[in-house]
Coordinates of C-alpha atoms in Angstrom, one line a residue:
X1 CA 86.2 81.6 161.4
X2 CA 88.0 82.3 158.7
X3 CA 86.5 86.0 157.6
X4 CA 86.7 85.9 153.7
X5 CA 87.4 87.4 151.5
X6 CA 90.8 86.6 152.6
X7 CA 94.1 88.4 151.1
X8 CA 97.4 85.8 151.8
X9 CA 100.8 85.6 150.2
X10 CA 102.2 83.2 148.9
X11 CA 106.2 81.7 149.2
X12 CA 105.3 82.9 145.2
X13 CA 104.1 86.5 146.6
X14 CA 102.1 86.1 144.6
X15 CA 98.9 88.2 146.2
X16 CA 95.3 85.5 146.4
X17 CA 92.0 86.9 147.0
X18 CA 89.5 84.7 148.5
X19 CA 86.5 85.5 148.9
X20 CA 85.4 81.9 150.4
X21 CA 86.9 78.4 152.1
X22 CA 87.6 76.1 149.1
X23 CA 85.1 72.2 149.3
X24 CA 87.6 71.4 146.4
X25 CA 90.7 70.6 146.7
X26 CA 94.2 69.6 144.2
X27 CA 97.2 69.4 146.3
X28 CA 99.5 68.5 143.8
X29 CA 103.0 68.3 146.0
X30 CA 102.5 65.5 148.4
X31 CA 102.7 67.4 151.8
X32 CA 100.0 69.2 151.1
X33 CA 98.6 66.4 151.1
X34 CA 99.3 65.0 154.4
X35 CA 98.6 68.5 155.2
X36 CA 95.9 68.4 153.9
X37 CA 94.5 65.2 155.7
X38 CA 95.9 66.3 159.4
X39 CA 93.2 68.9 159.5
X40 CA 90.4 66.2 159.3
X41 CA 90.2 68.1 155.1
X42 CA 90.6 65.1 153.3
X43 CA 87.0 65.2 152.2
X44 CA 87.8 67.7 149.7
X45 CA 90.2 67.3 148.4
X46 CA 89.7 65.9 144.5
X47 CA 93.0 65.4 143.0
X48 CA 97.0 64.9 144.0
X49 CA 100.1 64.2 142.6
X50 CA 101.1 61.4 141.5
X51 CA 103.7 60.9 144.9
X52 CA 101.3 61.7 147.4
X53 CA 101.2 57.6 148.8
X54 CA 99.8 58.9 152.9
X55 CA 97.4 58.7 154.7
X56 CA 96.7 55.9 152.3
X57 CA 93.1 57.8 151.1
X58 CA 95.4 59.6 149.7
X59 CA 96.5 56.9 146.5
X60 CA 92.6 55.9 145.7
X61 CA 92.2 59.5 144.8
X62 CA 92.0 61.2 140.4
X63 CA 96.5 61.2 139.5
X64 CA 96.8 65.1 138.5
X65 CA 100.3 64.2 136.4
X66 CA 104.1 64.5 138.6
X67 CA 105.6 67.3 140.8
X68 CA 106.6 68.9 137.8
X69 CA 105.2 67.6 134.6
X70 CA 101.5 68.4 136.1
X71 CA 98.4 67.6 133.9
X72 CA 97.1 70.6 133.3
X73 CA 93.9 69.2 131.7
X74 CA 93.3 66.6 134.4
X75 CA 94.1 69.5 137.1
X76 CA 91.6 71.3 135.5
X77 CA 88.5 69.3 134.7
X78 CA 88.8 68.4 138.1
X79 CA 87.1 72.3 139.2
X80 CA 88.8 73.1 141.7
X81 CA 88.5 76.5 143.4
X82 CA 92.5 75.8 145.2
X83 CA 95.3 74.4 144.0
X84 CA 97.9 74.1 146.3
X85 CA 101.9 73.8 145.3
X86 CA 105.2 72.9 146.8
X87 CA 108.5 73.9 146.1
X88 CA 108.6 71.5 142.8
X89 CA 105.9 72.7 141.1
X90 CA 107.9 74.5 137.7
X91 CA 106.3 78.9 137.6
X92 CA 104.4 78.1 134.3
X93 CA 102.2 75.9 135.5
X94 CA 101.8 78.1 138.3
X95 CA 101.2 80.5 136.1
X96 CA 98.1 78.2 133.5
X97 CA 96.2 77.5 136.0
X98 CA 96.0 80.1 137.2
X99 CA 94.6 81.6 133.9
X100 CA 91.8 79.1 134.3
X101 CA 90.1 80.6 137.3
X102 CA 91.4 78.7 139.5
X103 CA 93.5 79.9 142.4
X104 CA 96.6 78.2 142.9
X105 CA 98.4 78.8 146.2
X106 CA 102.6 78.2 146.3
X107 CA 104.5 76.6 150.1
X108 CA 108.2 76.3 150.0
X109 CA 108.9 76.0 153.9
X110 CA 113.4 75.7 154.2
X111 CA 112.9 74.3 157.4
X112 CA 110.7 74.0 160.3
X113 CA 109.3 76.7 161.7
X114 CA 107.6 78.2 158.1
X115 CA 106.4 74.2 157.8
X116 CA 104.7 75.3 161.1
X117 CA 103.3 78.8 158.7
X118 CA 102.2 76.8 156.7
X119 CA 100.9 75.0 157.8
X120 CA 98.4 78.3 159.9
X121 CA 98.4 79.5 155.9
X122 CA 96.7 76.4 154.7
X123 CA 94.2 76.2 157.5
X124 CA 92.8 80.3 157.6
X125 CA 92.8 79.3 153.9
X126 CA 90.2 76.5 154.5
X127 CA 88.6 79.0 157.3
X128 CA 89.3 75.9 159.7
X129 CA 92.1 78.6 161.5
X130 CA 92.2 77.3 164.7
X131 CA 92.8 73.3 163.2
X132 CA 95.7 74.9 162.0
X133 CA 97.1 76.6 165.3
X134 CA 96.1 72.7 167.0
X135 CA 98.3 71.1 163.8
X136 CA 101.2 73.9 164.1
X137 CA 100.9 73.6 167.9
X138 CA 100.8 69.5 168.1
X139 CA 104.2 69.9 165.2
X140 CA 106.2 72.0 167.1
X141 CA 105.4 69.6 170.3
X142 CA 106.8 66.0 168.8
X143 CA 108.8 67.8 166.9
X144 CA 110.7 68.7 170.6
X145 CA 109.6 65.9 171.7
X146 CA 112.0 63.4 169.8
X147 CA 115.3 66.7 170.3
X148 CA 116.0 65.8 174.5
X149 CA 117.0 63.0 172.4
X150 CA 120.6 65.4 171.7
X151 CA 119.8 68.5 173.7
X152 CA 122.3 66.5 176.5
X153 CA 125.4 66.6 174.0
X154 CA 128.1 68.1 173.5
X155 CA 130.5 70.1 170.9
X156 CA 132.3 66.9 170.6
X157 CA 129.5 64.1 170.6
X158 CA 128.5 66.3 167.3
X159 CA 129.1 64.3 163.8
X160 CA 130.0 66.0 161.0
X161 CA 127.1 64.8 158.3
X162 CA 125.9 64.9 154.7
X163 CA 122.2 64.1 153.7
X164 CA 123.4 62.7 149.1
X165 CA 120.2 63.1 148.0
X166 CA 121.9 62.4 144.3
X167 CA 125.4 61.3 143.5
X168 CA 127.7 63.0 140.9
X169 CA 130.0 65.1 139.6
X170 CA 127.7 68.5 140.6
X171 CA 125.7 66.4 144.0
X172 CA 122.4 67.4 145.0
X173 CA 122.9 67.9 149.4
X174 CA 120.5 68.5 151.3
X175 CA 121.4 72.7 152.0
X176 CA 122.3 73.8 155.8
X177 CA 119.4 76.7 155.1
X178 CA 116.8 74.3 153.1
X179 CA 114.1 71.8 155.4
X180 CA 116.5 68.6 155.8
X181 CA 119.2 71.0 156.9
X182 CA 117.4 71.8 159.6
X183 CA 116.2 68.2 160.0
X184 CA 119.9 67.4 160.6
X185 CA 120.1 69.9 163.9
X186 CA 118.2 69.0 165.4
X187 CA 118.8 65.4 165.5
X188 CA 122.5 66.5 166.8
X189 CA 124.7 66.9 163.6
X190 CA 126.4 69.7 162.3
X191 CA 126.3 69.6 158.1
X192 CA 128.9 70.4 156.3
X193 CA 127.1 71.1 153.4
X194 CA 128.2 74.1 151.4
X195 CA 125.2 75.1 149.3
X196 CA 121.9 72.8 148.1
X197 CA 125.0 71.3 145.5
X198 CA 128.6 70.3 146.0
X199 CA 131.0 68.7 143.4
X200 CA 133.6 65.6 143.7
X201 CA 136.8 68.4 145.4
X202 CA 134.7 69.3 147.9
X203 CA 132.7 66.1 149.4
X204 CA 135.8 65.3 149.9
X205 CA 137.0 68.9 151.7
X206 CA 133.8 68.1 154.2
X207 CA 135.0 64.5 155.0
X208 CA 131.4 63.7 157.1
X209 CA 131.5 61.8 159.7
X210 CA 128.3 60.3 158.6
X211 CA 126.5 60.6 155.3
X212 CA 122.6 60.4 154.9
X213 CA 121.0 58.6 151.8
X214 CA 117.1 60.4 151.4
X215 CA 115.8 57.2 149.9
X216 CA 113.8 56.4 146.3
X217 CA 113.2 55.0 143.7
X218 CA 116.0 57.6 141.9
X219 CA 118.3 58.0 145.2
X220 CA 119.4 53.6 145.7
X221 CA 122.4 53.9 142.7
X222 CA 123.2 56.5 145.2
X223 CA 123.2 54.1 149.1
X224 CA 124.7 51.3 146.9
X225 CA 127.5 54.1 145.6
X226 CA 127.7 55.4 148.5
X227 CA 127.5 51.6 150.8
X228 CA 129.5 49.8 148.6
X229 CA 131.8 52.6 147.9
X230 CA 130.8 51.6 144.0
X231 CA 133.4 54.5 143.0
X232 CA 136.8 55.2 143.3
X233 CA 136.9 58.6 144.8
X234 CA 134.3 58.3 147.6
X235 CA 136.1 54.7 148.7
X236 CA 137.9 57.4 151.1
X237 CA 135.4 59.7 152.8
X238 CA 135.9 58.9 156.5
X239 CA 131.8 57.2 156.2
X240 CA 132.6 55.3 153.6
X241 CA 135.4 54.2 154.9
X242 CA 133.7 53.6 159.0
X243 CA 130.4 51.8 157.4
X244 CA 128.5 54.9 157.7
X245 CA 126.6 55.5 155.4
X246 CA 122.5 55.1 156.0
X247 CA 119.1 54.5 154.2
X248 CA 116.5 57.1 155.6
X249 CA 113.0 56.9 153.7
X250 CA 112.0 60.5 151.8
X251 CA 108.6 59.5 151.6
X252 CA 109.5 61.1 155.5
X253 CA 112.1 63.0 155.8
X254 CA 111.4 64.7 152.4
X255 CA 108.3 65.9 153.3
X256 CA 107.9 69.1 155.1
X257 CA 104.1 68.5 156.9
X258 CA 102.5 67.0 159.6
X259 CA 105.1 63.6 160.5
X260 CA 108.1 66.3 161.3
X261 CA 108.6 65.0 164.6
X262 CA 108.9 61.6 163.5
X263 CA 110.7 62.6 160.6
X264 CA 113.5 64.1 163.2
X265 CA 113.4 61.0 164.9
X266 CA 114.6 58.6 162.4
X267 CA 117.3 61.2 161.3
X268 CA 118.3 60.9 165.2
X269 CA 118.6 57.4 164.6
X270 CA 120.4 57.9 161.6
X271 CA 123.0 59.9 163.2
X272 CA 123.3 59.0 167.1
X273 CA 122.1 55.3 166.7
X274 CA 123.9 55.5 170.7
X275 CA 121.2 57.6 172.2
X276 CA 118.4 53.9 171.4
X277 CA 120.2 51.2 172.5

């Protein structure tokens, strides 16, 4: 059991004091929604963001706007005693909710270890630390089991990989130091991203063996451009010429939550399909 009052420091470096276990929770991040359900606390959710679609029960909950364009009024009207936010929630939204007297806790996992920490922290806040330990341990085991597929690879068998989220003059990519970059490494790829954004010259210079596109409504154009070489400057990329531009589900690989073992498996299938023959 959690001892209250409980002081916790979130990923915005804010110290929040919780006087009791929250019973009415709003999640404005799909990954945090999945964590709440993974902890067996779905009955405490009174609202979620518009992108929280897993597990299926989340789709029937009241929607509080998007992760960025949050409806402050709807959140306040839900009378939550905890709002969980993620990296896309604007700081002014966090400040406005806190000013309304609501406890707001922010998680920004940059890798799998951070994700396991976030699970344990949310569980402690909610008064179920043992469940947090159990869920984090299971998630860690899932990742380790999934990573066994690539554990025997030597350096020559590790292809260069670039995950491109949006394509443009400045393309958004999965940074080496980010969560999805961690997935690439554990799936047996060498991430050639030079930062969270890369220009055309940098992408051409990196010339990855494999390009991965996390698929959602707003990345379909990126996948189409790369898969079929719609733009002249991508046509000479090795991944494009060899047909190694692969889609993966953004809802899985883009959410640092209970499905991280599955996320590693999906990435491994894209990078090393030969291991699944």
